[in-house]
Each structure stands twice: as C-alpha cells, then as structure tokens.
Amino acid sequence: MREVHILDPSMVYRPDISDEEKKKLGIFQETNFRPENQDEDAFRIYEHNEQVKKTYTLMHTHQTYEFVQRKHAQWLTFSKAKMTVMEGLEFLNSLIDESDPDTDVPNIYHAFQTAERIREKHPDKDWFHLVGLIHDLGKVMAIWGEPQWCVVGDTFPVGCAPDPSIVYGLESFQDNPDMKNPLYNTKLGVYDDKCGLERVLISWGHDEYMYRLLLHNKCKIPDAGLYMIRFHSFYPWHTSGAFKYLCNDKDEEMSKWVTEFNQFDLYSKVDKLPDIDKLRPYYQSLIDKYCPGVLEW
C-alpha cells in the first residue's frame, strides 16, 4: 500500500490563533514540539504554515455549494471498498500526517489514545469510547485520491455567507464563485432561519463522509455521537459560536457533546502510547455492538 502524506491543521497549531487565545480556549499545549523547545534543525511545525495556508486557500476557493453536491454524488455511493471498522483503522495507517513531527507513530495510535481518554472520563458511555476510536476514519478518502483540502481542516456551511471566525478570515474566500452569487452570498443564503444543521450543506471533508457512512451502514451510534463525528471540525460553530442562526434547539443541545468530545481529540505527544493488542478485544466488542460486520465505504 502506498503511503499518503496528509496535513492535518489542528487547533493546537492553528496559525491564526495566538497562544493567549489558545489558553483562553483551553487548547494551548506545552509540548516538546513547540518552537521554544526545539532547535532550528529539529523543529518542523513552522515549515508547514504556508502549506496550511495553501490548503485552506484551496478549500475556501473551490468548496462551493454545487461542488459539495457533486462530492456527495461521487462519494455517497459507498462503492470504494468493503471493510470492517477494525480493517478501516489498519487501512488508515498508510496516512502520514505531515503536520505531525512524530511521523513514526501510526494513525491508529491516535484513534486508541482518543478513545482511551474518553473512556477514562466517561466509563459508562461505551458508544462515546467508540466515537473516539473512529472519528477520523473518514480520512481514508485521501488514500483513494481525494485532495487534502477535501479531507482535513475546519469545516463550514456552504450555500450562505462565510463567517469572519473561519480560519484565515473572509479574505480567503475572495475567489470563491459563490461569493459573487446573490443566491449564496447573504447571511442565510439558501437556508431559513433556525432551519437546523441537518438541513445545512457542510463543506466536504472526512467528518461529513464518516457521518454519512455510518448512516448508510445503519450503525447504531446515538445522535450525540453522530454529531461529534459530523461536526468535530466545525470550529466556527462549536468554538467561535458562529452560524447559530442556522441552528435549531436540537443543535444547541448537541453542541455541548461536540465541545466535550473535542477536548479529547487534541493530540498530545506526551501521552503514553496505548497497548493496542491489549485494548483491541474491548473495542472490537463495541464495534460488534454498534457497527458490526463488513461496512460499505
């Protein structure tokens, strides 16, 4: 299997947010991989800032309402592969995160780390543990040739005007054709006030793909877990409080679960690597309970 290098511009290293702002949001991490703890030769984060900006520029330029509709038509036939969830996790290991200085650690460790953090704090919510394990599985799209700006990064609604809180701001949308279309460039665009996020088309990425895959395969994860998977990259909403005018009462209620999830998703390199062989039987039992058998991808 070929290796695919993938850049995941997480909140921890967001180039547009200062350390002070990150501290207020509770996402600042003291780590050996920060600039002040690295010599010039060993440090890799800064060299990716332009790459991050390029990814977002491409995303904000090309992800239009009609583009996302085409992506739904392309990917939601679920004809790429047939795999179990555990096979999907192993398949994901051919992805290498270019924003991750520790590229020797396979992606599967992050999945188990996230799940185990959740399990420690929420021992009685087994579905939540499973969500931590599978939340990034949609990134397999990159292995099948989807460009990074259609896989990773912060998501946002299409079909209406962007919000200034979106990473790199409104100027990053200046070449997006929808910004010149009066059908799409107003506050509500094609939507009604308080229509609910279920009726909103979200920019295409691994979150939306995995959410739709779970629905297609009739997985039994509760609504709160599905919201976590679909919206964990929707930072303008759950972190900045934007687009509330599109949300209904259910969205507001579920937002607390998405916020709860995201604290566990922020990747800390100081975490001890989990013993996957020891943990695998427990998580396989959760897969059998909520997402059993071979799934269509």
mmCIF file of C-alpha atoms in Angstrom:
data_model
loop_
_atom_site.group_PDB
_atom_site.id
_atom_site.type_symbol
_atom_site.label_atom_id
_atom_site.label_comp_id
_atom_site.label_asym_id
_atom_site.label_seq_id
_atom_site.Cartn_x
_atom_site.Cartn_y
_atom_site.Cartn_z
ATOM 1 C CA MET A 1 0.000 0.000 0.000
ATOM 2 C CA ARG A 2 1.391 3.421 -0.906
ATOM 3 C CA GLU A 3 1.976 5.970 1.845
ATOM 4 C CA VAL A 4 -0.061 9.168 1.679
ATOM 5 C CA HIS A 5 1.274 12.259 3.418
ATOM 6 C CA ILE A 6 -1.559 14.270 4.895
ATOM 7 C CA LEU A 7 -1.531 17.654 6.600
ATOM 8 C CA ASP A 8 -3.981 17.974 9.477
ATOM 9 C CA PRO A 9 -4.180 21.618 10.581
ATOM 10 C CA SER A 10 -5.483 21.083 14.116
ATOM 11 C CA MET A 11 -6.485 23.794 16.573
ATOM 12 C CA VAL A 12 -3.290 23.274 18.591
ATOM 13 C CA TYR A 13 -1.138 24.604 15.758
ATOM 14 C CA ARG A 14 -3.695 26.906 14.109
ATOM 15 C CA PRO A 15 -1.544 29.707 12.624
ATOM 16 C CA ASP A 16 -4.232 32.395 13.048
ATOM 17 C CA ILE A 17 -4.747 31.943 16.803
ATOM 18 C CA SER A 18 -2.278 33.317 19.352
ATOM 19 C CA ASP A 19 -1.057 31.305 22.326
ATOM 20 C CA GLU A 20 -3.021 33.615 24.642
ATOM 21 C CA GLU A 21 -6.234 32.944 22.724
ATOM 22 C CA LYS A 22 -5.497 29.204 22.786
ATOM 23 C CA LYS A 23 -5.048 29.368 26.569
ATOM 24 C CA LYS A 24 -8.452 31.055 26.926
ATOM 25 C CA LEU A 25 -9.999 28.312 24.771
ATOM 26 C CA GLY A 26 -8.244 25.636 26.809
ATOM 27 C CA ILE A 27 -6.355 24.260 23.806
ATOM 28 C CA PHE A 28 -2.826 25.508 24.496
ATOM 29 C CA GLN A 29 -0.415 22.628 24.964
ATOM 30 C CA GLU A 30 3.046 22.736 26.472
ATOM 31 C CA THR A 31 4.887 20.143 24.449
ATOM 32 C CA ASN A 32 8.410 19.329 23.356
ATOM 33 C CA PHE A 33 7.256 20.015 19.813
ATOM 34 C CA ARG A 34 6.612 23.747 20.426
ATOM 35 C CA PRO A 35 9.092 26.280 18.886
ATOM 36 C CA GLU A 36 10.711 27.256 22.188
ATOM 37 C CA ASN A 37 11.510 23.608 22.911
ATOM 38 C CA GLN A 38 13.112 22.741 19.592
ATOM 39 C CA ASP A 39 16.327 23.638 17.897
ATOM 40 C CA GLU A 40 16.066 25.029 14.388
ATOM 41 C CA ASP A 41 17.017 21.812 12.626
ATOM 42 C CA ALA A 42 14.683 19.545 14.584
ATOM 43 C CA PHE A 43 11.619 21.772 14.581
ATOM 44 C CA ARG A 44 9.090 21.040 11.825
ATOM 45 C CA ILE A 45 5.909 22.932 12.691
ATOM 46 C CA TYR A 46 6.772 26.335 11.232
ATOM 47 C CA GLU A 47 7.731 24.961 7.853
ATOM 48 C CA HIS A 48 4.134 23.802 7.390
ATOM 49 C CA ASN A 49 2.425 27.146 7.962
ATOM 50 C CA GLU A 50 2.470 28.061 4.281
ATOM 51 C CA GLN A 51 1.271 24.582 3.471
ATOM 52 C CA VAL A 52 -1.620 25.004 5.904
ATOM 53 C CA LYS A 53 -2.500 28.352 4.356
ATOM 54 C CA LYS A 54 -2.400 26.877 0.855
ATOM 55 C CA THR A 55 -4.703 24.034 1.940
ATOM 56 C CA TYR A 56 -7.252 26.464 3.353
ATOM 57 C CA THR A 57 -6.988 28.807 0.361
ATOM 58 C CA LEU A 58 -7.790 25.939 -1.993
ATOM 59 C CA MET A 59 -10.621 24.805 0.272
ATOM 60 C CA HIS A 60 -12.185 28.249 0.596
ATOM 61 C CA THR A 61 -11.822 28.929 -3.133
ATOM 62 C CA HIS A 62 -13.225 25.697 -4.536
ATOM 63 C CA GLN A 63 -15.688 24.399 -1.940
ATOM 64 C CA THR A 64 -18.887 25.889 -3.333
ATOM 65 C CA TYR A 65 -22.476 24.762 -2.844
ATOM 66 C CA GLU A 66 -22.545 22.920 -6.169
ATOM 67 C CA PHE A 67 -19.069 21.460 -5.589
ATOM 68 C CA VAL A 68 -20.177 19.863 -2.306
ATOM 69 C CA GLN A 69 -23.288 18.486 -4.011
ATOM 70 C CA ARG A 70 -21.015 16.837 -6.587
ATOM 71 C CA LYS A 71 -18.877 15.362 -3.814
ATOM 72 C CA HIS A 72 -21.976 13.828 -2.258
ATOM 73 C CA ALA A 73 -22.852 12.267 -5.601
ATOM 74 C CA GLN A 74 -19.284 10.997 -6.021
ATOM 75 C CA TRP A 75 -18.650 9.531 -2.572
ATOM 76 C CA LEU A 76 -22.003 8.605 -1.092
ATOM 77 C CA THR A 77 -22.484 5.612 -3.365
ATOM 78 C CA PHE A 78 -20.098 3.857 -0.931
ATOM 79 C CA SER A 79 -18.569 1.750 -3.658
ATOM 80 C CA LYS A 80 -14.870 2.188 -2.825
ATOM 81 C CA ALA A 81 -14.374 -0.821 -0.577
ATOM 82 C CA LYS A 82 -15.908 -3.281 1.844
ATOM 83 C CA MET A 83 -14.146 -3.414 5.208
ATOM 84 C CA THR A 84 -14.847 -3.860 8.875
ATOM 85 C CA VAL A 85 -14.180 -0.898 11.172
ATOM 86 C CA MET A 86 -11.009 -2.529 12.501
ATOM 87 C CA GLU A 87 -9.802 -3.128 8.950
ATOM 88 C CA GLY A 88 -10.502 0.517 8.224
ATOM 89 C CA LEU A 89 -8.315 1.557 11.153
ATOM 90 C CA GLU A 90 -5.462 -0.573 9.849
ATOM 91 C CA PHE A 91 -6.011 0.814 6.338
ATOM 92 C CA LEU A 92 -5.725 4.361 7.719
ATOM 93 C CA ASN A 93 -2.169 3.665 8.815
ATOM 94 C CA SER A 94 -0.861 4.358 5.322
ATOM 95 C CA LEU A 95 -1.606 8.021 6.017
ATOM 96 C CA ILE A 96 1.289 10.082 7.339
ATOM 97 C CA ASP A 97 0.384 13.380 8.975
ATOM 98 C CA GLU A 98 2.806 15.980 7.611
ATOM 99 C CA SER A 99 1.967 18.369 10.447
ATOM 100 C CA ASP A 100 2.942 15.716 12.988
ATOM 101 C CA PRO A 101 6.630 15.890 13.955
ATOM 102 C CA ASP A 102 6.430 12.311 15.237
ATOM 103 C CA THR A 103 5.670 10.625 11.943
ATOM 104 C CA ASP A 104 6.856 7.252 13.249
ATOM 105 C CA VAL A 105 3.664 6.863 15.291
ATOM 106 C CA PRO A 106 0.888 5.280 13.169
ATOM 107 C CA ASN A 107 -2.516 6.943 12.932
ATOM 108 C CA ILE A 108 -4.132 4.028 14.750
ATOM 109 C CA TYR A 109 -2.427 5.125 17.989
ATOM 110 C CA HIS A 110 -4.194 8.481 17.899
ATOM 111 C CA ALA A 111 -7.509 6.677 17.482
ATOM 112 C CA PHE A 112 -6.898 4.498 20.520
ATOM 113 C CA GLN A 113 -5.440 7.390 22.540
ATOM 114 C CA THR A 114 -8.530 9.487 21.951
ATOM 115 C CA ALA A 115 -10.819 6.593 22.792
ATOM 116 C CA GLU A 116 -8.939 5.790 25.998
ATOM 117 C CA ARG A 117 -9.020 9.421 27.187
ATOM 118 C CA ILE A 118 -12.777 9.389 26.720
ATOM 119 C CA ARG A 119 -13.122 6.013 28.420
ATOM 120 C CA GLU A 120 -11.239 7.291 31.472
ATOM 121 C CA LYS A 121 -13.560 10.277 31.951
ATOM 122 C CA HIS A 122 -16.809 8.666 30.723
ATOM 123 C CA PRO A 123 -16.504 4.992 31.714
ATOM 124 C CA ASP A 124 -20.254 4.382 31.453
ATOM 125 C CA LYS A 125 -20.676 5.634 27.862
ATOM 126 C CA ASP A 126 -19.290 2.875 25.660
ATOM 127 C CA TRP A 127 -20.659 4.489 22.478
ATOM 128 C CA PHE A 128 -18.562 7.571 23.305
ATOM 129 C CA HIS A 129 -15.448 5.387 23.510
ATOM 130 C CA LEU A 130 -16.191 4.051 20.028
ATOM 131 C CA VAL A 131 -16.692 7.559 18.643
ATOM 132 C CA GLY A 132 -13.198 8.435 19.850
ATOM 133 C CA LEU A 133 -11.839 5.405 18.045
ATOM 134 C CA ILE A 134 -13.490 6.028 14.670
ATOM 135 C CA HIS A 135 -13.845 9.817 14.455
ATOM 136 C CA ASP A 136 -11.025 10.257 11.913
ATOM 137 C CA LEU A 137 -11.711 7.178 9.796
ATOM 138 C CA GLY A 138 -13.132 9.348 7.010
ATOM 139 C CA LYS A 139 -9.564 10.383 6.202
ATOM 140 C CA VAL A 140 -9.305 7.182 4.179
ATOM 141 C CA MET A 141 -10.593 9.360 1.329
ATOM 142 C CA ALA A 142 -7.040 10.682 0.974
ATOM 143 C CA ILE A 143 -5.784 7.166 0.286
ATOM 144 C CA TRP A 144 -8.316 6.942 -2.537
ATOM 145 C CA GLY A 145 -7.026 10.139 -4.117
ATOM 146 C CA GLU A 146 -9.103 12.935 -2.576
ATOM 147 C CA PRO A 147 -7.019 16.137 -2.211
ATOM 148 C CA GLN A 148 -6.257 17.306 1.308
ATOM 149 C CA TRP A 149 -8.459 20.369 1.061
ATOM 150 C CA CYS A 150 -11.387 17.957 0.651
ATOM 151 C CA VAL A 151 -10.353 15.786 3.592
ATOM 152 C CA VAL A 152 -8.917 17.737 6.547
ATOM 153 C CA GLY A 153 -9.237 21.169 8.127
ATOM 154 C CA ASP A 154 -12.020 23.225 9.681
ATOM 155 C CA THR A 155 -15.428 22.844 8.076
ATOM 156 C CA PHE A 156 -18.075 25.491 7.347
ATOM 157 C CA PRO A 157 -21.528 25.756 5.757
ATOM 158 C CA VAL A 158 -21.752 26.268 2.009
ATOM 159 C CA GLY A 159 -24.736 27.976 0.402
ATOM 160 C CA CYS A 160 -24.526 31.043 2.626
ATOM 161 C CA ALA A 161 -22.014 33.746 3.501
ATOM 162 C CA PRO A 162 -18.939 32.673 5.477
ATOM 163 C CA ASP A 163 -18.280 33.985 8.970
ATOM 164 C CA PRO A 164 -15.194 36.072 9.884
ATOM 165 C CA SER A 165 -14.266 33.485 12.527
ATOM 166 C CA ILE A 166 -13.386 30.922 9.846
ATOM 167 C CA VAL A 167 -9.645 30.279 9.759
ATOM 168 C CA TYR A 168 -7.809 32.844 7.561
ATOM 169 C CA GLY A 169 -10.906 35.034 7.525
ATOM 170 C CA LEU A 170 -13.247 36.313 4.847
ATOM 171 C CA GLU A 171 -10.418 37.311 2.522
ATOM 172 C CA SER A 172 -9.615 33.635 1.981
ATOM 173 C CA PHE A 173 -12.994 33.310 0.223
ATOM 174 C CA GLN A 174 -12.386 36.174 -2.214
ATOM 175 C CA ASP A 175 -12.013 33.859 -5.215
ATOM 176 C CA ASN A 176 -14.908 31.570 -4.307
ATOM 177 C CA PRO A 177 -17.564 31.882 -7.071
ATOM 178 C CA ASP A 178 -20.409 31.652 -4.550
ATOM 179 C CA MET A 179 -19.346 34.973 -3.052
ATOM 180 C CA LYS A 180 -20.425 36.640 -6.298
ATOM 181 C CA ASN A 181 -23.739 34.801 -6.453
ATOM 182 C CA PRO A 182 -26.619 36.562 -4.642
ATOM 183 C CA LEU A 183 -28.242 33.187 -4.058
ATOM 184 C CA TYR A 184 -25.371 32.140 -1.804
ATOM 185 C CA ASN A 185 -23.595 35.282 -0.542
ATOM 186 C CA THR A 186 -26.103 36.502 2.057
ATOM 187 C CA LYS A 187 -26.224 35.648 5.750
ATOM 188 C CA LEU A 188 -28.847 32.927 5.308
ATOM 189 C CA GLY A 189 -28.232 32.152 1.635
ATOM 190 C CA VAL A 190 -30.369 29.173 0.606
ATOM 191 C CA TYR A 191 -31.402 28.404 4.205
ATOM 192 C CA ASP A 192 -34.170 29.516 6.556
ATOM 193 C CA ASP A 193 -33.546 30.994 9.961
ATOM 194 C CA LYS A 194 -33.164 28.225 12.598
ATOM 195 C CA CYS A 195 -33.594 25.548 9.914
ATOM 196 C CA GLY A 196 -31.312 23.142 11.752
ATOM 197 C CA LEU A 197 -27.871 21.848 10.796
ATOM 198 C CA GLU A 198 -29.391 18.658 9.415
ATOM 199 C CA ARG A 199 -30.667 20.796 6.525
ATOM 200 C CA VAL A 200 -27.363 22.613 6.032
ATOM 201 C CA LEU A 201 -24.773 21.503 3.471
ATOM 202 C CA ILE A 202 -21.358 21.435 5.177
ATOM 203 C CA SER A 203 -18.061 21.720 3.320
ATOM 204 C CA TRP A 204 -16.761 18.342 2.201
ATOM 205 C CA GLY A 205 -14.283 16.528 4.426
ATOM 206 C CA HIS A 206 -13.624 13.422 6.480
ATOM 207 C CA ASP A 207 -16.233 14.393 9.095
ATOM 208 C CA GLU A 208 -19.155 14.510 6.678
ATOM 209 C CA TYR A 209 -18.055 11.385 4.833
ATOM 210 C CA MET A 210 -17.780 9.326 8.018
ATOM 211 C CA TYR A 211 -21.114 10.597 9.314
ATOM 212 C CA ARG A 212 -22.844 9.622 6.067
ATOM 213 C CA LEU A 213 -21.056 6.262 6.013
ATOM 214 C CA LEU A 214 -22.389 5.421 9.482
ATOM 215 C CA LEU A 215 -25.916 6.336 8.430
ATOM 216 C CA HIS A 216 -25.633 4.338 5.200
ATOM 217 C CA ASN A 217 -24.479 1.245 7.073
ATOM 218 C CA LYS A 218 -27.219 1.653 9.707
ATOM 219 C CA CYS A 219 -24.798 1.870 12.596
ATOM 220 C CA LYS A 220 -26.430 2.295 15.989
ATOM 221 C CA ILE A 221 -24.365 5.131 17.467
ATOM 222 C CA PRO A 222 -26.602 7.631 19.351
ATOM 223 C CA ASP A 223 -27.323 11.084 17.927
ATOM 224 C CA ALA A 224 -24.811 12.718 20.266
ATOM 225 C CA GLY A 225 -22.051 10.522 18.830
ATOM 226 C CA LEU A 226 -23.122 11.228 15.261
ATOM 227 C CA TYR A 227 -22.976 14.965 15.969
ATOM 228 C CA MET A 228 -19.441 14.560 17.342
ATOM 229 C CA ILE A 229 -18.332 12.768 14.198
ATOM 230 C CA ARG A 230 -20.056 15.135 11.771
ATOM 231 C CA PHE A 231 -19.157 18.419 13.458
ATOM 232 C CA HIS A 232 -15.874 17.944 15.344
ATOM 233 C CA SER A 233 -14.094 20.083 12.712
ATOM 234 C CA PHE A 234 -16.854 22.716 12.618
ATOM 235 C CA TYR A 235 -14.839 25.077 14.823
ATOM 236 C CA PRO A 236 -16.649 28.254 13.703
ATOM 237 C CA TRP A 237 -19.768 26.795 15.350
ATOM 238 C CA HIS A 238 -18.685 24.891 18.440
ATOM 239 C CA THR A 239 -15.708 27.101 19.382
ATOM 240 C CA SER A 240 -16.478 30.561 17.953
ATOM 241 C CA GLY A 241 -20.268 30.498 18.310
ATOM 242 C CA ALA A 242 -20.882 31.360 14.645
ATOM 243 C CA PHE A 243 -23.835 30.262 12.490
ATOM 244 C CA LYS A 244 -26.174 29.984 15.489
ATOM 245 C CA TYR A 245 -28.899 31.470 13.260
ATOM 246 C CA LEU A 246 -28.908 28.193 11.317
ATOM 247 C CA CYS A 247 -29.262 26.041 14.443
ATOM 248 C CA ASN A 248 -32.432 24.642 15.964
ATOM 249 C CA ASP A 249 -32.998 23.501 19.546
ATOM 250 C CA LYS A 250 -31.534 20.051 18.907
ATOM 251 C CA ASP A 251 -28.323 21.544 17.524
ATOM 252 C CA GLU A 252 -27.954 23.745 20.590
ATOM 253 C CA GLU A 253 -28.455 20.768 22.875
ATOM 254 C CA MET A 254 -25.991 18.613 20.940
ATOM 255 C CA SER A 255 -23.298 21.306 20.769
ATOM 256 C CA LYS A 256 -22.268 20.554 24.362
ATOM 257 C CA TRP A 257 -21.471 16.983 23.341
ATOM 258 C CA VAL A 258 -19.343 18.147 20.401
ATOM 259 C CA THR A 259 -17.463 20.504 22.726
ATOM 260 C CA GLU A 260 -16.992 17.705 25.245
ATOM 261 C CA PHE A 261 -15.572 15.451 22.544
ATOM 262 C CA ASN A 262 -13.103 17.960 21.156
ATOM 263 C CA GLN A 263 -11.087 18.247 24.355
ATOM 264 C CA PHE A 264 -10.097 14.605 23.887
ATOM 265 C CA ASP A 265 -9.244 14.970 20.199
ATOM 266 C CA LEU A 266 -6.439 17.484 20.724
ATOM 267 C CA TYR A 267 -3.382 15.416 20.175
ATOM 268 C CA SER A 268 -0.742 15.415 22.932
ATOM 269 C CA LYS A 269 2.616 13.890 22.074
ATOM 270 C CA VAL A 270 3.445 13.351 25.754
ATOM 271 C CA ASP A 271 0.755 10.684 26.092
ATOM 272 C CA LYS A 272 1.972 7.153 26.648
ATOM 273 C CA LEU A 273 1.300 5.010 23.603
ATOM 274 C CA PRO A 274 -1.539 2.581 24.246
ATOM 275 C CA ASP A 275 -1.128 -1.181 24.105
ATOM 276 C CA ILE A 276 -3.342 -1.792 21.087
ATOM 277 C CA ASP A 277 -3.219 -5.578 21.301
ATOM 278 C CA LYS A 278 -4.450 -5.420 24.885
ATOM 279 C CA LEU A 279 -7.222 -2.917 24.050
ATOM 280 C CA ARG A 280 -8.374 -4.461 20.792
ATOM 281 C CA PRO A 281 -10.821 -7.024 22.282
ATOM 282 C CA TYR A 282 -12.705 -4.333 24.210
ATOM 283 C CA TYR A 283 -13.060 -2.046 21.186
ATOM 284 C CA GLN A 284 -13.952 -4.951 18.931
ATOM 285 C CA SER A 285 -16.864 -5.637 21.279
ATOM 286 C CA LEU A 286 -18.020 -2.037 20.810
ATOM 287 C CA ILE A 287 -17.709 -2.346 17.048
ATOM 288 C CA ASP A 288 -19.765 -5.543 17.172
ATOM 289 C CA LYS A 289 -22.396 -3.733 19.228
ATOM 290 C CA TYR A 290 -22.715 -0.506 17.246
ATOM 291 C CA CYS A 291 -21.113 -1.027 13.790
ATOM 292 C CA PRO A 292 -20.998 -4.777 13.227
ATOM 293 C CA GLY A 293 -19.748 -6.716 10.260
ATOM 294 C CA VAL A 294 -18.413 -5.543 6.917
ATOM 295 C CA LEU A 295 -19.287 -1.945 6.023
ATOM 296 C CA GLU A 296 -19.572 -0.321 2.612
ATOM 297 C CA TRP A 297 -17.063 2.514 2.177
#
